[in-house]
Amino acid sequence: MKSKMKYLEEIKKEYSEIKRQLNESNNELEQIEIRKKLKATINKILKLEKKDMPLRQLNVYHRELRKIDYENNEPVKGIEIRKKTQKILRQFLKLEQIPSKYSIETLSDERTKSDKPKVYVVTHVARYDIEASIEAIKENAHILWGDVGELYRSPEILLLKALGIVPVDVEIPDEASDEELKSIKEDRHISLETVIKILKQNGNVLIFSEGAWNTTDNIVVTKLFTGAVEAAIRGEADIVPVAVDKDKNNRYYVKIGRNIDTSSM
């Protein structure tokens, strides 16, 4: 019986060989099949080693998986199932409120009925604003999630995948190589295209356009990135602004604004 180390070594050799085949192939249909083999091989490596491998390498493999799905033009799976199960999944999030000692109150909801998909653009204020937003909007929305990192190793990733996330690497590692910088730049582009694909499949997305927590005392909203607007226009979706705030008692307050029609933008 092969040892785990020997088996892993063989799979990594297989990984290198498949990458060589992909780089040398000029046939589009052949490349699709090679990428599928590469995806299966990466998943084998992650199954065996993800708990122990350096975080940087873990991110590389996950970026590669996202690139494979993008280049093979794979549809985003599970959108309709997530819509049907979102009420159950929200109950799991509610259980988190008990040990974490936070609460949520929706102050207003000005959304108008629409058959169009929605891009929820949410202010980013503190640790549980994602949970507060999901509870307030009461419908499924894939979350654009920056720098998943250690969550790849956590059981929490299973709930996030069930809810629907679009991972994207944002942080630039120290002494990043040119290849690494190129990979992260590609990943940002792929995340935007994935969001648009979700919208075109009639799914919703939830984006924190500030990109980081707003911990300022007097600035209501910090600089916004424009990707959410581009995604909404290209995905033929409404933009729905969502304001979240938190008091000193760890109570989150949510206001949901009116739909913004992007069809004339």
mmCIF file of C-alpha atoms in Angstrom:
data_model
loop_
_atom_site.group_PDB
_atom_site.id
_atom_site.type_symbol
_atom_site.label_atom_id
_atom_site.label_comp_id
_atom_site.label_asym_id
_atom_site.label_seq_id
_atom_site.Cartn_x
_atom_site.Cartn_y
_atom_site.Cartn_z
ATOM 1 C CA MET A 1 0.000 0.000 0.000
ATOM 2 C CA LYS A 2 1.411 3.394 -1.001
ATOM 3 C CA SER A 3 2.170 5.934 1.677
ATOM 4 C CA LYS A 4 0.324 9.238 1.585
ATOM 5 C CA MET A 5 3.601 11.044 0.864
ATOM 6 C CA LYS A 6 4.434 8.769 -2.084
ATOM 7 C CA TYR A 7 0.912 9.091 -3.495
ATOM 8 C CA LEU A 8 1.030 12.891 -3.169
ATOM 9 C CA GLU A 9 4.388 12.969 -4.939
ATOM 10 C CA GLU A 10 2.941 10.994 -7.854
ATOM 11 C CA ILE A 11 -0.097 13.296 -8.118
ATOM 12 C CA LYS A 12 2.131 16.385 -8.163
ATOM 13 C CA LYS A 13 4.155 14.850 -10.997
ATOM 14 C CA GLU A 14 0.882 14.213 -12.812
ATOM 15 C CA TYR A 15 -0.096 17.853 -12.151
ATOM 16 C CA SER A 16 3.157 19.115 -13.697
ATOM 17 C CA GLU A 17 2.739 16.840 -16.719
ATOM 18 C CA ILE A 18 -0.858 17.987 -17.336
ATOM 19 C CA LYS A 19 0.223 21.632 -17.112
ATOM 20 C CA ARG A 20 2.941 20.913 -19.672
ATOM 21 C CA GLN A 21 0.350 19.357 -22.000
ATOM 22 C CA LEU A 22 -1.913 22.380 -21.579
ATOM 23 C CA ASN A 23 0.876 24.828 -22.373
ATOM 24 C CA GLU A 24 1.820 22.904 -25.510
ATOM 25 C CA SER A 25 -1.705 22.350 -26.837
ATOM 26 C CA ASN A 26 -3.069 24.585 -29.592
ATOM 27 C CA ASN A 27 -6.394 22.770 -29.949
ATOM 28 C CA GLU A 28 -9.287 24.470 -28.117
ATOM 29 C CA LEU A 29 -11.351 21.304 -27.614
ATOM 30 C CA GLU A 30 -8.284 19.424 -26.422
ATOM 31 C CA GLN A 31 -7.471 22.244 -23.981
ATOM 32 C CA ILE A 32 -10.940 21.966 -22.419
ATOM 33 C CA GLU A 33 -10.386 18.266 -21.698
ATOM 34 C CA ILE A 34 -6.865 18.872 -20.378
ATOM 35 C CA ARG A 35 -8.182 21.566 -18.031
ATOM 36 C CA LYS A 36 -10.776 19.120 -16.687
ATOM 37 C CA LYS A 37 -7.972 16.661 -15.899
ATOM 38 C CA LEU A 38 -5.978 19.465 -14.283
ATOM 39 C CA LYS A 39 -8.971 20.428 -12.119
ATOM 40 C CA ALA A 40 -9.404 16.824 -10.941
ATOM 41 C CA THR A 41 -5.693 16.594 -10.120
ATOM 42 C CA ILE A 42 -5.675 19.864 -8.144
ATOM 43 C CA ASN A 43 -8.684 18.666 -6.148
ATOM 44 C CA LYS A 44 -6.784 15.458 -5.307
ATOM 45 C CA ILE A 45 -3.838 17.521 -4.057
ATOM 46 C CA LEU A 46 -6.106 19.749 -1.955
ATOM 47 C CA LYS A 47 -7.889 16.756 -0.450
ATOM 48 C CA LEU A 48 -4.582 15.298 0.703
ATOM 49 C CA GLU A 49 -2.632 18.407 1.653
ATOM 50 C CA LYS A 50 -4.787 21.513 2.167
ATOM 51 C CA LYS A 51 -4.499 21.378 5.979
ATOM 52 C CA ASP A 52 -0.721 21.423 5.878
ATOM 53 C CA MET A 53 0.300 23.374 2.784
ATOM 54 C CA PRO A 54 1.376 27.027 3.094
ATOM 55 C CA LEU A 55 -1.506 29.468 2.710
ATOM 56 C CA ARG A 56 0.175 31.115 -0.255
ATOM 57 C CA GLN A 57 0.238 27.821 -2.187
ATOM 58 C CA LEU A 58 -3.342 27.068 -1.138
ATOM 59 C CA ASN A 59 -4.422 30.370 -2.704
ATOM 60 C CA VAL A 60 -2.501 29.554 -5.892
ATOM 61 C CA TYR A 61 -4.358 26.262 -6.338
ATOM 62 C CA HIS A 62 -7.758 27.869 -5.735
ATOM 63 C CA ARG A 63 -7.010 30.676 -8.201
ATOM 64 C CA GLU A 64 -6.077 28.001 -10.698
ATOM 65 C CA LEU A 65 -9.387 26.181 -10.152
ATOM 66 C CA ARG A 66 -11.313 29.399 -10.751
ATOM 67 C CA LYS A 67 -9.311 30.069 -13.917
ATOM 68 C CA ILE A 68 -10.089 26.580 -15.236
ATOM 69 C CA ASP A 69 -13.839 27.070 -14.760
ATOM 70 C CA TYR A 70 -13.612 30.504 -16.392
ATOM 71 C CA GLU A 71 -11.591 29.358 -19.417
ATOM 72 C CA ASN A 72 -13.856 26.323 -19.890
ATOM 73 C CA ASN A 73 -16.864 28.669 -19.683
ATOM 74 C CA GLU A 74 -18.475 26.555 -16.961
ATOM 75 C CA PRO A 75 -21.887 27.798 -15.758
ATOM 76 C CA VAL A 76 -22.271 28.737 -12.093
ATOM 77 C CA LYS A 77 -23.962 25.711 -10.559
ATOM 78 C CA GLY A 78 -26.619 25.576 -7.840
ATOM 79 C CA ILE A 79 -28.247 29.005 -8.234
ATOM 80 C CA GLU A 80 -31.835 27.722 -8.281
ATOM 81 C CA ILE A 81 -31.188 25.242 -5.456
ATOM 82 C CA ARG A 82 -29.741 28.030 -3.297
ATOM 83 C CA LYS A 83 -32.866 30.123 -3.902
ATOM 84 C CA LYS A 84 -35.007 27.260 -2.592
ATOM 85 C CA THR A 85 -32.840 26.483 0.430
ATOM 86 C CA GLN A 86 -31.926 30.043 1.503
ATOM 87 C CA LYS A 87 -34.510 30.089 4.349
ATOM 88 C CA ILE A 88 -32.966 26.976 5.895
ATOM 89 C CA LEU A 89 -29.428 28.289 5.480
ATOM 90 C CA ARG A 90 -30.396 31.574 7.162
ATOM 91 C CA GLN A 91 -31.442 29.574 10.220
ATOM 92 C CA PHE A 92 -27.882 28.252 10.528
ATOM 93 C CA LEU A 93 -26.616 31.844 10.448
ATOM 94 C CA LYS A 94 -29.110 32.778 13.189
ATOM 95 C CA LEU A 95 -27.615 30.110 15.443
ATOM 96 C CA GLU A 96 -24.321 31.995 15.210
ATOM 97 C CA GLN A 97 -25.934 35.008 16.894
ATOM 98 C CA ILE A 98 -26.239 33.176 20.223
ATOM 99 C CA PRO A 99 -22.550 32.531 21.054
ATOM 100 C CA SER A 100 -21.372 35.631 19.180
ATOM 101 C CA LYS A 101 -23.855 37.855 21.069
ATOM 102 C CA TYR A 102 -24.946 40.111 18.246
ATOM 103 C CA SER A 103 -28.425 40.986 17.013
ATOM 104 C CA ILE A 104 -29.944 42.363 13.816
ATOM 105 C CA GLU A 105 -32.744 44.840 13.170
ATOM 106 C CA THR A 106 -34.031 45.820 9.724
ATOM 107 C CA LEU A 107 -35.171 49.439 9.950
ATOM 108 C CA SER A 108 -36.613 49.800 6.453
ATOM 109 C CA ASP A 109 -36.992 47.995 3.143
ATOM 110 C CA GLU A 110 -37.801 50.135 0.093
ATOM 111 C CA ARG A 111 -37.215 47.509 -2.594
ATOM 112 C CA THR A 112 -39.679 47.376 -5.458
ATOM 113 C CA LYS A 113 -40.863 44.106 -6.992
ATOM 114 C CA SER A 114 -38.821 43.152 -10.024
ATOM 115 C CA ASP A 115 -38.079 40.050 -12.063
ATOM 116 C CA LYS A 116 -34.572 41.316 -12.729
ATOM 117 C CA PRO A 117 -31.564 40.012 -10.788
ATOM 118 C CA LYS A 118 -30.095 42.321 -8.147
ATOM 119 C CA VAL A 119 -26.674 43.568 -7.170
ATOM 120 C CA TYR A 120 -26.860 44.388 -3.470
ATOM 121 C CA VAL A 121 -24.227 47.036 -2.724
ATOM 122 C CA VAL A 122 -23.612 46.992 1.019
ATOM 123 C CA THR A 123 -21.655 49.201 3.409
ATOM 124 C CA HIS A 124 -18.887 47.340 5.228
ATOM 125 C CA VAL A 125 -18.687 48.205 8.908
ATOM 126 C CA ALA A 126 -17.841 45.236 11.152
ATOM 127 C CA ARG A 127 -17.442 41.496 11.668
ATOM 128 C CA TYR A 128 -21.075 40.405 11.248
ATOM 129 C CA ASP A 129 -22.325 42.808 8.566
ATOM 130 C CA ILE A 130 -22.421 39.941 6.053
ATOM 131 C CA GLU A 131 -24.773 37.957 8.287
ATOM 132 C CA ALA A 132 -26.832 41.093 8.946
ATOM 133 C CA SER A 133 -27.186 41.762 5.211
ATOM 134 C CA ILE A 134 -28.183 38.191 4.386
ATOM 135 C CA GLU A 135 -30.797 38.156 7.144
ATOM 136 C CA ALA A 136 -32.217 41.528 6.063
ATOM 137 C CA ILE A 137 -32.564 40.887 2.316
ATOM 138 C CA LYS A 138 -34.184 37.462 2.891
ATOM 139 C CA GLU A 139 -33.261 36.066 -0.514
ATOM 140 C CA ASN A 140 -30.268 34.270 -1.897
ATOM 141 C CA ALA A 141 -27.338 36.355 -3.109
ATOM 142 C CA HIS A 142 -23.844 35.136 -3.949
ATOM 143 C CA ILE A 143 -21.290 37.011 -1.841
ATOM 144 C CA LEU A 144 -18.183 38.472 -3.472
ATOM 145 C CA TRP A 145 -15.625 37.416 -0.869
ATOM 146 C CA GLY A 146 -12.113 38.831 -0.855
ATOM 147 C CA ASP A 147 -9.111 36.814 0.366
ATOM 148 C CA VAL A 148 -10.837 33.635 1.576
ATOM 149 C CA GLY A 149 -7.476 32.411 2.865
ATOM 150 C CA GLU A 150 -7.664 30.270 6.007
ATOM 151 C CA LEU A 151 -11.403 29.753 5.506
ATOM 152 C CA TYR A 152 -10.477 27.192 2.845
ATOM 153 C CA ARG A 153 -9.386 24.961 5.731
ATOM 154 C CA SER A 154 -12.373 25.739 7.960
ATOM 155 C CA PRO A 155 -15.720 23.875 8.181
ATOM 156 C CA GLU A 156 -17.310 27.327 7.764
ATOM 157 C CA ILE A 157 -16.435 27.182 4.053
ATOM 158 C CA LEU A 158 -19.136 24.529 3.607
ATOM 159 C CA LEU A 159 -21.860 26.941 4.770
ATOM 160 C CA LEU A 160 -20.417 29.743 2.633
ATOM 161 C CA LYS A 161 -20.402 27.509 -0.450
ATOM 162 C CA ALA A 162 -23.992 26.495 0.295
ATOM 163 C CA LEU A 163 -24.969 30.187 0.497
ATOM 164 C CA GLY A 164 -22.924 30.955 -2.614
ATOM 165 C CA ILE A 165 -19.647 32.868 -2.712
ATOM 166 C CA VAL A 166 -17.444 34.295 -5.429
ATOM 167 C CA PRO A 167 -13.909 34.181 -4.014
ATOM 168 C CA VAL A 168 -11.323 36.667 -5.204
ATOM 169 C CA ASP A 169 -7.737 37.246 -4.105
ATOM 170 C CA VAL A 170 -7.088 40.917 -3.436
ATOM 171 C CA GLU A 171 -4.098 41.102 -1.107
ATOM 172 C CA ILE A 172 -0.650 41.145 -2.760
ATOM 173 C CA PRO A 173 1.772 38.806 -0.915
ATOM 174 C CA ASP A 174 5.189 40.062 0.158
ATOM 175 C CA GLU A 175 7.822 39.760 -2.566
ATOM 176 C CA ALA A 176 5.239 38.544 -5.073
ATOM 177 C CA SER A 177 6.695 37.281 -8.342
ATOM 178 C CA ASP A 178 5.568 38.630 -11.712
ATOM 179 C CA GLU A 179 3.701 35.362 -12.273
ATOM 180 C CA GLU A 180 1.920 35.724 -8.928
ATOM 181 C CA LEU A 181 0.950 39.346 -9.645
ATOM 182 C CA LYS A 182 -0.408 38.309 -13.038
ATOM 183 C CA SER A 183 -2.406 35.484 -11.432
ATOM 184 C CA ILE A 184 -4.003 37.818 -8.856
ATOM 185 C CA LYS A 185 -4.843 40.393 -11.539
ATOM 186 C CA GLU A 186 -6.454 37.633 -13.628
ATOM 187 C CA ASP A 187 -8.376 36.441 -10.570
ATOM 188 C CA ARG A 188 -9.915 39.883 -10.071
ATOM 189 C CA HIS A 189 -11.053 39.891 -13.705
ATOM 190 C CA ILE A 190 -12.429 36.352 -13.362
ATOM 191 C CA SER A 191 -14.385 37.287 -10.227
ATOM 192 C CA LEU A 192 -16.104 40.162 -12.072
ATOM 193 C CA GLU A 193 -16.950 37.921 -15.019
ATOM 194 C CA THR A 194 -18.286 35.275 -12.609
ATOM 195 C CA VAL A 195 -20.539 37.838 -10.928
ATOM 196 C CA ILE A 196 -21.896 38.857 -14.352
ATOM 197 C CA LYS A 197 -22.461 35.200 -15.240
ATOM 198 C CA ILE A 198 -24.495 34.724 -12.023
ATOM 199 C CA LEU A 199 -26.643 37.734 -12.906
ATOM 200 C CA LYS A 200 -27.205 36.442 -16.444
ATOM 201 C CA GLN A 201 -28.321 33.137 -14.898
ATOM 202 C CA ASN A 202 -30.880 35.181 -12.905
ATOM 203 C CA GLY A 203 -29.000 34.969 -9.626
ATOM 204 C CA ASN A 204 -28.339 37.835 -7.197
ATOM 205 C CA VAL A 205 -24.999 39.018 -5.836
ATOM 206 C CA LEU A 206 -23.957 40.878 -2.712
ATOM 207 C CA ILE A 207 -20.931 43.162 -2.921
ATOM 208 C CA PHE A 208 -19.133 45.273 -0.315
ATOM 209 C CA SER A 209 -17.921 47.954 -2.696
ATOM 210 C CA GLU A 210 -15.820 49.733 -0.074
ATOM 211 C CA GLY A 211 -13.546 46.697 -0.106
ATOM 212 C CA ALA A 212 -12.634 46.969 3.588
ATOM 213 C CA TRP A 213 -14.293 47.823 6.899
ATOM 214 C CA ASN A 214 -15.167 51.489 7.320
ATOM 215 C CA THR A 215 -13.809 52.184 10.815
ATOM 216 C CA THR A 216 -13.817 55.985 10.452
ATOM 217 C CA ASP A 217 -15.823 58.164 12.847
ATOM 218 C CA ASN A 218 -17.161 60.736 10.393
ATOM 219 C CA ILE A 219 -17.047 59.260 6.878
ATOM 220 C CA VAL A 220 -20.391 57.578 6.173
ATOM 221 C CA VAL A 221 -19.132 55.682 3.124
ATOM 222 C CA THR A 222 -15.492 55.340 2.078
ATOM 223 C CA LYS A 223 -14.254 55.163 -1.526
ATOM 224 C CA LEU A 224 -16.362 52.778 -3.622
ATOM 225 C CA PHE A 225 -14.995 50.521 -6.334
ATOM 226 C CA THR A 226 -16.953 50.622 -9.589
ATOM 227 C CA GLY A 227 -17.074 46.890 -10.322
ATOM 228 C CA ALA A 228 -20.581 46.547 -8.879
ATOM 229 C CA VAL A 229 -21.952 49.113 -11.350
ATOM 230 C CA GLU A 230 -20.213 47.468 -14.305
ATOM 231 C CA ALA A 231 -21.523 44.059 -13.227
ATOM 232 C CA ALA A 232 -25.086 45.364 -12.881
ATOM 233 C CA ILE A 233 -25.058 47.052 -16.303
ATOM 234 C CA ARG A 234 -23.543 44.095 -18.152
ATOM 235 C CA GLY A 235 -25.650 41.608 -16.174
ATOM 236 C CA GLU A 236 -28.855 43.611 -16.809
ATOM 237 C CA ALA A 237 -29.547 43.808 -13.086
ATOM 238 C CA ASP A 238 -30.914 46.366 -10.631
ATOM 239 C CA ILE A 239 -28.607 47.864 -8.018
ATOM 240 C CA VAL A 240 -30.019 47.805 -4.494
ATOM 241 C CA PRO A 241 -28.133 49.912 -1.910
ATOM 242 C CA VAL A 242 -27.959 48.465 1.599
ATOM 243 C CA ALA A 243 -26.754 50.503 4.589
ATOM 244 C CA VAL A 244 -25.504 48.619 7.642
ATOM 245 C CA ASP A 245 -24.409 50.130 10.950
ATOM 246 C CA LYS A 246 -23.576 48.781 14.399
ATOM 247 C CA ASP A 247 -23.922 50.233 17.895
ATOM 248 C CA LYS A 248 -21.764 49.639 20.978
ATOM 249 C CA ASN A 249 -24.095 46.847 22.107
ATOM 250 C CA ASN A 250 -23.238 44.798 19.016
ATOM 251 C CA ARG A 251 -26.652 45.396 17.475
ATOM 252 C CA TYR A 252 -26.671 45.728 13.686
ATOM 253 C CA TYR A 253 -29.136 48.033 11.925
ATOM 254 C CA VAL A 254 -29.969 47.603 8.243
ATOM 255 C CA LYS A 255 -31.728 49.878 5.747
ATOM 256 C CA ILE A 256 -32.487 48.580 2.253
ATOM 257 C CA GLY A 257 -32.921 51.218 -0.434
ATOM 258 C CA ARG A 258 -34.945 51.390 -3.630
ATOM 259 C CA ASN A 259 -33.927 49.496 -6.737
ATOM 260 C CA ILE A 260 -31.766 51.483 -9.151
ATOM 261 C CA ASP A 261 -32.560 50.616 -12.773
ATOM 262 C CA THR A 262 -29.347 50.310 -14.794
ATOM 263 C CA SER A 263 -30.961 49.684 -18.187
ATOM 264 C CA SER A 264 -30.412 53.284 -19.328
ATOM 265 C CA MET A 265 -26.842 53.582 -18.011
#
